[in-house]
Amino acid sequence: MATLTVSGLNKTYGKKQALHDVDLDIADGEFFVMLGPSGAGKTTTLKSIAGLQEIDSGTVTIAGRDMTGVEPYRRNVGMAFESYALYPQRTVSENLASPLKSKRLGTFSAQDQKDRIDAVTTTLGINHLLSRLPRELSNGQRQRVALGRVLVRPADVYLLDEPLSHLDAKLRAAMRAELKRLGQMSNTTTVYVTHDYQEALSLGDRIGVLKEGRLVQVGTPADVWLRPVDSFVARALGQPEMNLLPARVDGGALVAGDGAVRIPLTGGDLAVRPGDDVRLGIRPGDVRATVDEEPADGRVTMAGRVELAERLGRQIELSVRVGDANLIVLSDGAHPFAEGDRVALSVATAKVHVFAGSAGNTAEAITDDTARLGAADGTAHRGPAHAPPAGRAASTTAPSTVPGVSNGR
Ligand SMILES: Nc1ncnc2c1ncn2[C@@H]1O[C@H](COP(=O)(O)OP(=O)(O)OP(=O)(O)O)[C@@H](O)[C@H]1O
């Protein structure tokens, strides 16, 4: 158990700057998830913490001890990287036992070894594989055994790089819940890397979102979901992605879709002026699609036409034309919308995120990320700063509107 602090971490590979001034302050026992697309610098951060590569500048402190110049094997970190090394001639059972036999990592009685291996094999669902050799395992099974080899021994910090990437969706979801439980039991400080937002929301006490080597937001799952600091973070979480509509402040309203979307400005602390270009961010799951929506307090309605309808299990994903804008909507499937149908959409103004405009402020320019200004009802301003939680319990207050957070908790 230990705190982990990273300060001013910079790393370049040749001319490529992979990390820019990364700061992390991870509490003792915290489960911290780093989320970002491919190439964002997630693995580079983990390797820097582990001491597996030279860094250009910055410090890594584990349990209050500066790790500069400390060899990786003396840092007391357990690491699982995406490609796994198992002893090919040893059974799963022998592979799991070997980290506990190394005297360098402490001495474990036979009973202690058995208990630890039992806990890990049960969590990872690999009890039935104990007598097999690695070549007799599927990739997903091999990945779980390799993860087991890391989790079986105590460490100050676990560093886990996409440890569930080879599992199918169902097993990943089951494993997320189990990992969460194991983490809570062992209470070991963990940095977990993923590009899967659901994994991040369901596992993380806090999430750090990386973009091109920079940490753009650090917060609880609720912070990053409900108050993304910019449109990059907003789009990094959620599938289908958040809709971003170019809009203008006009006549006391936020107007988009050639006038088809009008959200009255009701005051609050949304800092916009008439004539400002902004973007509205609306999550597909926050929109209600009905045949005939009645106006209601705190909600805006808009009329559209279904251009595409695709059933995804119970829900239907709709692509709806609203004026000259296009909105992706996840309907609950109660009404069997089909292409060409008229549809009434409504969304709570508190759920409409407002971002700054961009050059040209067109629908095509949305890859240009801009800062969040607040919500359309003037509440829920930008997310809080980076303070680490007092303990693991901090994120259990995440509201149930954050998808995935309720899983495994
Ligand atoms: N050994 C290396 N030599 C040169 N460039 C590298 C090296 N390792 C990483 N990079 C570059 O540094 C950047 C960050 O890479 P990193 O592997 O940390 O990203 P990542 O977020 O872990 O991506 P992924 O999800 O694809 O694993 C990328 O642009 C990558 O191409």
CSV table of C-alpha atoms and ligand atoms in Angstrom, one decimal:
chain,number,residue,atom,x,y,z
A,1,MET,CA,0.0,0.0,0.0
A,2,ALA,CA,1.4,3.4,-1.0
A,3,THR,CA,0.7,6.8,-2.4
A,4,LEU,CA,2.0,7.4,-5.9
A,5,THR,CA,3.1,10.9,-7.1
A,6,VAL,CA,4.3,11.8,-10.6
A,7,SER,CA,5.5,15.4,-11.1
A,8,GLY,CA,6.4,17.2,-14.3
A,9,LEU,CA,7.0,14.0,-16.3
A,10,ASN,CA,8.3,14.6,-19.8
A,11,LYS,CA,9.4,12.0,-22.3
A,12,THR,CA,10.4,12.3,-25.9
A,13,TYR,CA,11.2,9.5,-28.4
A,14,GLY,CA,13.5,11.1,-31.0
A,15,LYS,CA,11.5,14.2,-32.1
A,16,LYS,CA,8.2,12.9,-30.8
A,17,GLN,CA,7.2,14.3,-27.4
A,18,ALA,CA,5.1,11.4,-25.9
A,19,LEU,CA,4.4,13.1,-22.5
A,20,HIS,CA,4.1,16.8,-21.6
A,21,ASP,CA,4.4,17.7,-18.0
A,22,VAL,CA,2.3,14.9,-16.6
A,23,ASP,CA,1.3,15.3,-12.9
A,24,LEU,CA,-0.5,12.6,-11.0
A,25,ASP,CA,-1.3,12.4,-7.3
A,26,ILE,CA,-2.7,9.0,-6.5
A,27,ALA,CA,-4.0,8.2,-3.0
A,28,ASP,CA,-3.1,5.1,-1.0
A,29,GLY,CA,-5.3,2.2,-2.2
A,30,GLU,CA,-6.9,4.2,-5.0
A,31,PHE,CA,-7.9,2.6,-8.3
A,32,PHE,CA,-6.8,5.1,-10.9
A,33,VAL,CA,-7.7,4.7,-14.5
A,34,MET,CA,-5.8,6.3,-17.4
A,35,LEU,CA,-8.1,6.6,-20.4
A,36,GLY,CA,-7.0,7.8,-23.8
A,37,PRO,CA,-6.9,6.8,-27.5
A,38,SER,CA,-4.1,4.9,-29.1
A,39,GLY,CA,-0.8,6.8,-29.0
A,40,ALA,CA,-1.9,9.2,-26.2
A,41,GLY,CA,1.0,8.1,-23.9
A,42,LYS,CA,-0.7,5.7,-21.5
A,43,THR,CA,1.9,2.9,-21.8
A,44,THR,CA,4.7,5.5,-21.7
A,45,THR,CA,3.4,6.8,-18.4
A,46,LEU,CA,3.2,3.3,-16.9
A,47,LYS,CA,6.8,2.4,-18.1
A,48,SER,CA,8.0,5.7,-16.6
A,49,ILE,CA,6.5,4.9,-13.2
A,50,ALA,CA,7.9,1.3,-13.4
A,51,GLY,CA,11.4,2.6,-14.2
A,52,LEU,CA,11.4,0.6,-17.5
A,53,GLN,CA,12.6,3.6,-19.5
A,54,GLU,CA,14.6,6.7,-19.1
A,55,ILE,CA,12.6,9.9,-18.7
A,56,ASP,CA,13.6,13.4,-19.8
A,57,SER,CA,12.5,15.2,-16.7
A,58,GLY,CA,10.2,14.8,-13.8
A,59,THR,CA,10.0,12.6,-10.7
A,60,VAL,CA,8.2,9.5,-9.6
A,61,THR,CA,7.5,9.1,-5.8
A,62,ILE,CA,6.2,5.9,-4.4
A,63,ALA,CA,5.3,5.7,-0.7
A,64,GLY,CA,7.0,9.0,-0.2
A,65,ARG,CA,10.3,7.8,-1.7
A,66,ASP,CA,11.8,9.4,-4.8
A,67,MET,CA,12.3,6.6,-7.3
A,68,THR,CA,15.0,8.5,-9.4
A,69,GLY,CA,17.8,6.0,-10.0
A,70,VAL,CA,15.9,3.1,-8.4
A,71,GLU,CA,16.0,0.0,-10.5
A,72,PRO,CA,12.5,-1.4,-11.6
A,73,TYR,CA,12.8,-4.5,-9.5
A,74,ARG,CA,13.4,-2.4,-6.4
A,75,ARG,CA,10.3,-0.2,-6.8
A,76,ASN,CA,7.9,-2.9,-5.5
A,77,VAL,CA,5.5,-2.5,-8.4
A,78,GLY,CA,3.6,-5.3,-10.0
A,79,MET,CA,3.2,-4.8,-13.7
A,80,ALA,CA,1.0,-6.5,-16.3
A,81,PHE,CA,1.5,-5.4,-19.9
A,82,GLU,CA,-0.7,-6.2,-22.8
A,83,SER,CA,1.8,-8.8,-24.2
A,84,TYR,CA,2.4,-11.4,-21.5
A,85,ALA,CA,5.3,-13.6,-20.6
A,86,LEU,CA,4.5,-16.9,-19.0
A,87,TYR,CA,7.0,-19.8,-18.5
A,88,PRO,CA,6.1,-22.0,-21.4
A,89,GLN,CA,7.2,-25.3,-19.8
A,90,ARG,CA,5.4,-24.7,-16.5
A,91,THR,CA,1.7,-25.3,-15.8
A,92,VAL,CA,-0.7,-22.5,-14.9
A,93,SER,CA,-0.4,-23.4,-11.3
A,94,GLU,CA,3.4,-23.3,-11.3
A,95,ASN,CA,3.3,-20.0,-13.2
A,96,LEU,CA,1.1,-18.5,-10.6
A,97,ALA,CA,3.2,-19.8,-7.7
A,98,SER,CA,6.6,-18.7,-9.0
A,99,PRO,CA,6.3,-15.0,-8.0
A,100,LEU,CA,5.6,-16.2,-4.4
A,101,LYS,CA,8.7,-18.4,-4.4
A,102,SER,CA,11.1,-15.5,-5.1
A,103,LYS,CA,12.6,-14.6,-1.7
A,104,ARG,CA,13.3,-11.1,-3.0
A,105,LEU,CA,9.6,-10.4,-2.8
A,106,GLY,CA,9.1,-11.7,0.8
A,107,THR,CA,8.5,-15.1,2.3
A,108,PHE,CA,5.1,-16.8,2.0
A,109,SER,CA,4.1,-19.9,4.0
A,110,ALA,CA,2.6,-22.8,2.0
A,111,GLN,CA,-0.8,-21.9,3.4
A,112,ASP,CA,-0.4,-18.2,2.5
A,113,GLN,CA,0.7,-19.2,-1.0
A,114,LYS,CA,-2.3,-21.4,-1.5
A,115,ASP,CA,-4.8,-18.7,-0.2
A,116,ARG,CA,-3.3,-16.1,-2.5
A,117,ILE,CA,-3.4,-18.4,-5.5
A,118,ASP,CA,-7.0,-19.5,-4.7
A,119,ALA,CA,-8.2,-15.9,-4.4
A,120,VAL,CA,-6.7,-14.9,-7.7
A,121,THR,CA,-7.8,-17.9,-9.7
A,122,THR,CA,-11.3,-17.6,-8.3
A,123,THR,CA,-11.4,-13.9,-9.2
A,124,LEU,CA,-10.1,-14.4,-12.7
A,125,GLY,CA,-12.1,-17.6,-13.3
A,126,ILE,CA,-9.1,-19.8,-14.1
A,127,ASN,CA,-9.5,-22.5,-11.5
A,128,HIS,CA,-10.1,-25.1,-14.2
A,129,LEU,CA,-6.9,-24.3,-16.0
A,130,LEU,CA,-4.4,-24.9,-13.3
A,131,SER,CA,-2.8,-28.0,-14.7
A,132,ARG,CA,-2.6,-26.7,-18.3
A,133,LEU,CA,0.5,-25.4,-20.1
A,134,PRO,CA,0.4,-21.9,-21.6
A,135,ARG,CA,0.3,-23.3,-25.1
A,136,GLU,CA,-2.9,-25.1,-24.2
A,137,LEU,CA,-4.7,-21.8,-23.4
A,138,SER,CA,-6.6,-19.3,-25.5
A,139,ASN,CA,-5.3,-15.7,-25.7
A,140,GLY,CA,-7.9,-14.5,-23.3
A,141,GLN,CA,-7.1,-17.3,-20.8
A,142,ARG,CA,-3.3,-16.6,-21.2
A,143,GLN,CA,-4.0,-13.0,-20.5
A,144,ARG,CA,-5.9,-13.8,-17.3
A,145,VAL,CA,-3.1,-16.1,-16.1
A,146,ALA,CA,-0.6,-13.4,-16.7
A,147,LEU,CA,-2.7,-10.9,-14.8
A,148,GLY,CA,-3.0,-13.5,-12.0
A,149,ARG,CA,0.8,-13.7,-11.8
A,150,VAL,CA,0.9,-10.0,-11.1
A,151,LEU,CA,-2.0,-9.8,-8.6
A,152,VAL,CA,-0.9,-12.9,-6.7
A,153,ARG,CA,1.9,-11.1,-4.9
A,154,PRO,CA,1.6,-8.0,-2.8
A,155,ALA,CA,3.1,-4.8,-4.1
A,156,ASP,CA,3.0,-1.1,-3.3
A,157,VAL,CA,1.5,-0.3,-6.7
A,158,TYR,CA,0.0,-2.4,-9.5
A,159,LEU,CA,0.5,-1.1,-13.0
A,160,LEU,CA,-2.0,-2.8,-15.4
A,161,ASP,CA,-1.9,-2.0,-19.1
A,162,GLU,CA,-5.1,-3.1,-20.9
A,163,PRO,CA,-5.2,-6.4,-19.0
A,164,LEU,CA,-8.6,-7.4,-20.3
A,165,SER,CA,-8.0,-6.5,-24.0
A,166,HIS,CA,-8.2,-10.1,-25.3
A,167,LEU,CA,-11.4,-11.0,-23.6
A,168,ASP,CA,-14.8,-10.9,-25.3
A,169,ALA,CA,-17.3,-8.3,-24.2
A,170,LYS,CA,-19.3,-10.5,-21.8
A,171,LEU,CA,-16.2,-11.8,-20.1
A,172,ARG,CA,-14.7,-8.3,-19.9
A,173,ALA,CA,-17.8,-7.1,-18.1
A,174,ALA,CA,-17.7,-10.0,-15.7
A,175,MET,CA,-14.0,-9.5,-15.1
A,176,ARG,CA,-14.5,-5.8,-14.4
A,177,ALA,CA,-16.7,-6.6,-11.5
A,178,GLU,CA,-14.3,-9.2,-10.2
A,179,LEU,CA,-11.3,-7.0,-10.5
A,180,LYS,CA,-13.1,-4.2,-8.7
A,181,ARG,CA,-13.8,-6.7,-5.8
A,182,LEU,CA,-10.2,-7.9,-5.8
A,183,GLY,CA,-9.0,-4.3,-5.8
A,184,GLN,CA,-11.2,-3.5,-2.8
A,185,MET,CA,-10.0,-6.5,-0.9
A,186,SER,CA,-6.3,-6.0,-1.5
A,187,ASN,CA,-6.6,-2.2,-1.3
A,188,THR,CA,-3.5,-1.8,-3.4
A,189,THR,CA,-2.8,1.4,-5.2
A,190,THR,CA,-3.5,0.6,-8.9
A,191,VAL,CA,-2.9,2.5,-12.2
A,192,TYR,CA,-5.0,0.8,-14.8
A,193,VAL,CA,-4.7,1.8,-18.5
A,194,THR,CA,-7.5,1.4,-21.0
A,195,HIS,CA,-9.0,3.0,-24.1
A,196,ASP,CA,-12.4,1.5,-23.1
A,197,TYR,CA,-14.6,4.2,-21.5
A,198,GLN,CA,-17.0,1.8,-19.9
A,199,GLU,CA,-14.1,0.0,-18.2
A,200,ALA,CA,-12.8,3.4,-17.0
A,201,LEU,CA,-16.2,4.4,-15.6
A,202,SER,CA,-16.9,1.2,-13.9
A,203,LEU,CA,-13.4,0.6,-12.4
A,204,GLY,CA,-12.0,3.9,-11.6
A,205,ASP,CA,-12.1,5.7,-8.3
A,206,ARG,CA,-10.8,8.5,-10.5
A,207,ILE,CA,-10.1,8.7,-14.2
A,208,GLY,CA,-7.3,10.7,-15.9
A,209,VAL,CA,-8.0,11.4,-19.6
A,210,LEU,CA,-4.9,11.7,-21.7
A,211,LYS,CA,-4.7,13.4,-25.1
A,212,GLU,CA,-1.5,13.6,-27.1
A,213,GLY,CA,0.7,13.2,-24.0
A,214,ARG,CA,-1.2,15.7,-21.9
A,215,LEU,CA,-3.6,15.0,-19.0
A,216,VAL,CA,-6.6,17.0,-19.9
A,217,GLN,CA,-8.9,16.1,-17.0
A,218,VAL,CA,-8.6,14.1,-13.8
A,219,GLY,CA,-11.8,13.4,-11.8
A,220,THR,CA,-14.3,10.9,-10.5
A,221,PRO,CA,-16.4,9.0,-13.1
A,222,ALA,CA,-19.2,11.4,-12.4
A,223,ASP,CA,-16.9,14.5,-12.9
A,224,VAL,CA,-15.7,13.4,-16.3
A,225,TRP,CA,-19.1,12.1,-17.4
A,226,LEU,CA,-21.2,15.0,-16.2
A,227,ARG,CA,-18.7,17.9,-16.5
A,228,PRO,CA,-16.2,17.1,-19.2
A,229,VAL,CA,-13.7,20.0,-19.4
A,230,ASP,CA,-13.7,20.0,-23.1
A,231,SER,CA,-15.3,18.4,-26.2
A,232,PHE,CA,-12.4,15.9,-26.4
A,233,VAL,CA,-13.2,14.4,-23.0
A,234,ALA,CA,-16.9,14.6,-23.8
A,235,ARG,CA,-16.4,12.5,-27.0
A,236,ALA,CA,-14.0,10.1,-25.3
A,237,LEU,CA,-16.8,8.9,-23.1
A,238,GLY,CA,-20.0,7.4,-24.4
A,239,GLN,CA,-21.0,5.3,-27.4
A,240,PRO,CA,-22.5,6.6,-29.6
A,241,GLU,CA,-20.5,9.7,-29.0
A,242,MET,CA,-21.9,12.9,-27.7
A,243,ASN,CA,-23.6,15.0,-30.5
A,244,LEU,CA,-21.9,18.3,-31.0
A,245,LEU,CA,-24.0,21.0,-32.8
A,246,PRO,CA,-22.8,24.3,-34.0
A,247,ALA,CA,-25.0,27.0,-32.3
A,248,ARG,CA,-25.2,30.8,-31.8
A,249,VAL,CA,-26.4,32.9,-28.9
A,250,ASP,CA,-29.3,34.8,-30.4
A,251,GLY,CA,-32.3,36.6,-28.8
A,252,GLY,CA,-31.8,35.1,-25.3
A,253,ALA,CA,-31.5,31.6,-26.6
A,254,LEU,CA,-28.9,29.1,-27.9
A,255,VAL,CA,-29.9,28.4,-31.5
A,256,ALA,CA,-28.8,25.5,-33.6
A,257,GLY,CA,-30.1,23.5,-36.6
A,258,ASP,CA,-31.0,26.6,-38.6
A,259,GLY,CA,-33.5,27.6,-35.8
A,260,ALA,CA,-35.0,24.2,-35.3
A,261,VAL,CA,-33.2,23.9,-31.9
A,262,ARG,CA,-33.8,26.8,-29.5
A,263,ILE,CA,-32.7,26.6,-25.9
A,264,PRO,CA,-33.8,29.6,-23.8
A,265,LEU,CA,-31.0,31.1,-21.7
A,266,THR,CA,-32.4,31.2,-18.2
A,267,GLY,CA,-29.6,33.0,-16.5
A,268,GLY,CA,-27.2,31.1,-14.2
A,269,ASP,CA,-23.5,31.5,-14.7
A,270,LEU,CA,-23.1,30.5,-18.3
A,271,ALA,CA,-20.7,33.1,-19.6
A,272,VAL,CA,-22.0,33.8,-23.2
A,273,ARG,CA,-22.9,37.0,-25.0
A,274,PRO,CA,-25.3,37.6,-27.9
A,275,GLY,CA,-23.7,36.7,-31.2
A,276,ASP,CA,-21.2,34.2,-29.6
A,277,ASP,CA,-20.6,31.0,-31.5
A,278,VAL,CA,-20.9,28.0,-29.3
A,279,ARG,CA,-21.4,24.3,-29.6
A,280,LEU,CA,-24.1,22.3,-27.9
A,281,GLY,CA,-23.2,18.8,-26.6
A,282,ILE,CA,-26.0,16.4,-26.3
A,283,ARG,CA,-25.5,12.7,-25.4
A,284,PRO,CA,-27.6,10.3,-27.5
A,285,GLY,CA,-29.0,8.6,-24.3
A,286,ASP,CA,-30.1,12.0,-22.8
A,287,VAL,CA,-32.6,12.6,-25.6
A,288,ARG,CA,-36.2,11.3,-25.3
A,289,ALA,CA,-37.8,10.3,-28.6
A,290,THR,CA,-41.6,10.2,-28.7
A,291,VAL,CA,-44.3,10.6,-31.3
A,292,ASP,CA,-45.8,13.6,-29.6
A,293,GLU,CA,-43.8,15.3,-26.9
A,294,GLU,CA,-45.5,17.7,-24.5
A,295,PRO,CA,-43.4,20.7,-23.5
A,296,ALA,CA,-42.3,20.3,-19.8
A,297,ASP,CA,-40.4,22.5,-17.3
A,298,GLY,CA,-36.6,22.3,-17.7
A,299,ARG,CA,-36.8,20.5,-21.0
A,300,VAL,CA,-36.6,21.7,-24.6
A,301,THR,CA,-38.5,20.0,-27.4
A,302,MET,CA,-37.6,19.8,-31.1
A,303,ALA,CA,-39.2,18.3,-34.1
A,304,GLY,CA,-37.3,16.0,-36.5
A,305,ARG,CA,-37.5,13.3,-39.1
A,306,VAL,CA,-35.8,9.9,-38.7
A,307,GLU,CA,-33.2,9.4,-41.4
A,308,LEU,CA,-31.8,6.1,-40.1
A,309,ALA,CA,-33.1,3.6,-37.5
A,310,GLU,CA,-31.1,0.7,-36.3
A,311,ARG,CA,-32.2,-1.7,-33.6
A,312,LEU,CA,-29.6,-2.5,-31.0
A,313,GLY,CA,-31.2,-5.1,-28.7
A,314,ARG,CA,-33.8,-3.2,-26.7
A,315,GLN,CA,-32.8,0.3,-27.8
A,316,ILE,CA,-33.1,1.8,-31.3
A,317,GLU,CA,-30.3,4.1,-32.5
A,318,LEU,CA,-31.9,6.9,-34.6
A,319,SER,CA,-30.2,9.4,-36.8
A,320,VAL,CA,-32.6,12.4,-36.8
A,321,ARG,CA,-32.6,15.4,-39.0
A,322,VAL,CA,-33.5,18.5,-37.0
A,323,GLY,CA,-33.5,21.6,-39.3
A,324,ASP,CA,-30.1,21.4,-40.9
A,325,ALA,CA,-28.6,19.5,-38.0
A,326,ASN,CA,-28.2,15.8,-37.5
A,327,LEU,CA,-28.7,14.2,-34.1
A,328,ILE,CA,-28.0,10.7,-33.0
A,329,VAL,CA,-30.5,9.5,-30.4
A,330,LEU,CA,-30.8,6.3,-28.4
A,331,SER,CA,-34.5,5.6,-28.1
A,332,ASP,CA,-35.8,3.2,-25.5
A,333,GLY,CA,-37.4,1.1,-28.2
A,334,ALA,CA,-40.9,1.6,-26.9
A,335,HIS,CA,-42.0,3.0,-30.2
A,336,PRO,CA,-40.8,1.2,-33.3
A,337,PHE,CA,-39.5,4.3,-35.2
A,338,ALA,CA,-38.6,3.7,-38.8
A,339,GLU,CA,-36.9,5.7,-41.5
A,340,GLY,CA,-39.0,8.7,-42.7
A,341,ASP,CA,-41.0,8.9,-39.4
A,342,ARG,CA,-41.6,12.2,-37.8
A,343,VAL,CA,-40.3,12.3,-34.2
A,344,ALA,CA,-40.5,14.6,-31.3
A,345,LEU,CA,-37.3,14.9,-29.3
A,346,SER,CA,-36.8,16.4,-25.9
A,347,VAL,CA,-33.9,16.9,-23.6
A,348,ALA,CA,-33.4,18.5,-20.2
A,349,THR,CA,-31.5,21.8,-20.5
A,350,ALA,CA,-29.3,20.7,-17.5
A,351,LYS,CA,-28.1,17.9,-19.8
A,352,VAL,CA,-27.2,20.1,-22.7
A,353,HIS,CA,-23.5,20.9,-22.4
A,354,VAL,CA,-22.3,24.2,-23.9
A,355,PHE,CA,-18.8,24.3,-25.4
A,356,ALA,CA,-16.9,27.3,-26.9
A,357,GLY,CA,-17.2,27.6,-30.6
A,358,SER,CA,-14.4,26.9,-33.0
A,359,ALA,CA,-13.0,28.4,-36.2
A,360,GLY,CA,-15.8,28.4,-38.7
A,361,ASN,CA,-18.0,26.7,-36.0
A,362,THR,CA,-19.3,24.1,-38.5
A,363,ALA,CA,-20.4,20.6,-37.9
A,364,GLU,CA,-17.2,19.5,-39.7
A,365,ALA,CA,-15.0,21.4,-37.3
A,366,ILE,CA,-15.9,19.3,-34.3
A,367,THR,CA,-12.5,17.5,-34.3
A,368,ASP,CA,-11.2,20.9,-33.0
A,369,ASP,CA,-11.6,20.4,-29.3
A,370,THR,CA,-13.0,23.4,-27.3
A,371,ALA,CA,-13.5,24.1,-23.6
A,372,ARG,CA,-16.8,23.4,-21.8
A,373,LEU,CA,-18.5,26.6,-20.7
A,374,GLY,CA,-21.3,25.0,-18.6
A,375,ALA,CA,-24.7,23.5,-19.1
A,376,ALA,CA,-27.5,25.2,-21.0
A,377,ASP,CA,-29.6,25.9,-17.9
A,378,GLY,CA,-26.6,27.9,-16.5
A,379,THR,CA,-25.8,25.4,-13.8
A,380,ALA,CA,-23.1,22.7,-13.5
A,381,HIS,CA,-20.1,24.8,-14.4
A,382,ARG,CA,-16.7,23.2,-15.2
A,383,GLY,CA,-15.5,20.2,-13.3
A,384,PRO,CA,-13.6,20.5,-10.0
A,385,ALA,CA,-9.8,20.5,-9.8
A,386,HIS,CA,-7.6,17.5,-9.5
A,387,ALA,CA,-7.8,16.7,-5.8
A,388,PRO,CA,-7.4,13.0,-5.0
A,389,PRO,CA,-10.2,11.5,-2.9
A,390,ALA,CA,-9.7,10.9,0.7
A,391,GLY,CA,-10.2,7.2,0.1
A,392,ARG,CA,-11.7,4.6,-2.1
A,393,ALA,CA,-15.2,5.5,-1.0
A,394,ALA,CA,-15.1,8.8,-2.8
A,395,SER,CA,-16.5,7.7,-6.1
A,396,THR,CA,-19.3,5.5,-4.8
A,397,THR,CA,-21.4,8.6,-4.8
A,398,ALA,CA,-21.3,8.7,-8.6
A,399,PRO,CA,-24.9,9.1,-9.8
A,400,SER,CA,-26.6,6.3,-11.5
A,401,THR,CA,-26.8,8.4,-14.7
A,402,VAL,CA,-23.2,7.5,-15.3
A,403,PRO,CA,-23.4,4.4,-17.5
A,404,GLY,CA,-21.3,1.5,-16.2
A,405,VAL,CA,-20.7,3.0,-12.8
A,406,SER,CA,-23.3,0.8,-11.2
A,407,ASN,CA,-21.8,-2.3,-12.7
A,408,GLY,CA,-19.7,-4.2,-10.3
A,409,ARG,CA,-20.2,-1.9,-7.4
B,1,LIG,N1,9.9,3.1,-28.4
B,1,LIG,C1,9.3,4.1,-29.0
B,1,LIG,N2,10.0,4.8,-30.0
B,1,LIG,C2,9.4,5.8,-30.6
B,1,LIG,N3,8.2,6.3,-30.4
B,1,LIG,C3,7.5,5.7,-29.4
B,1,LIG,C4,8.0,4.6,-28.7
B,1,LIG,N4,7.1,4.2,-27.8
B,1,LIG,C5,6.0,5.0,-28.0
B,1,LIG,N5,6.2,5.9,-29.0
B,1,LIG,C6,5.3,7.0,-29.4
B,1,LIG,O1,4.9,7.7,-28.2
B,1,LIG,C7,3.5,8.0,-28.3
B,1,LIG,C8,2.8,7.4,-27.0
B,1,LIG,O2,2.9,6.0,-27.1
B,1,LIG,P1,2.2,5.1,-26.0
B,1,LIG,O3,2.6,3.7,-26.4
B,1,LIG,O4,2.6,5.5,-24.7
B,1,LIG,O5,0.7,5.3,-26.3
B,1,LIG,P2,-0.6,4.5,-25.7
B,1,LIG,O6,-1.5,5.6,-25.2
B,1,LIG,O7,-0.1,3.5,-24.7
B,1,LIG,O8,-1.1,3.8,-27.0
B,1,LIG,P3,-1.8,2.4,-27.2
B,1,LIG,O9,-3.2,2.5,-26.6
B,1,LIG,O10,-1.8,2.2,-28.7
B,1,LIG,O11,-1.0,1.4,-26.5
B,1,LIG,C9,3.0,7.5,-29.6
B,1,LIG,O12,3.0,8.5,-30.5
B,1,LIG,C10,4.0,6.4,-30.0
B,1,LIG,O13,4.1,6.3,-31.4
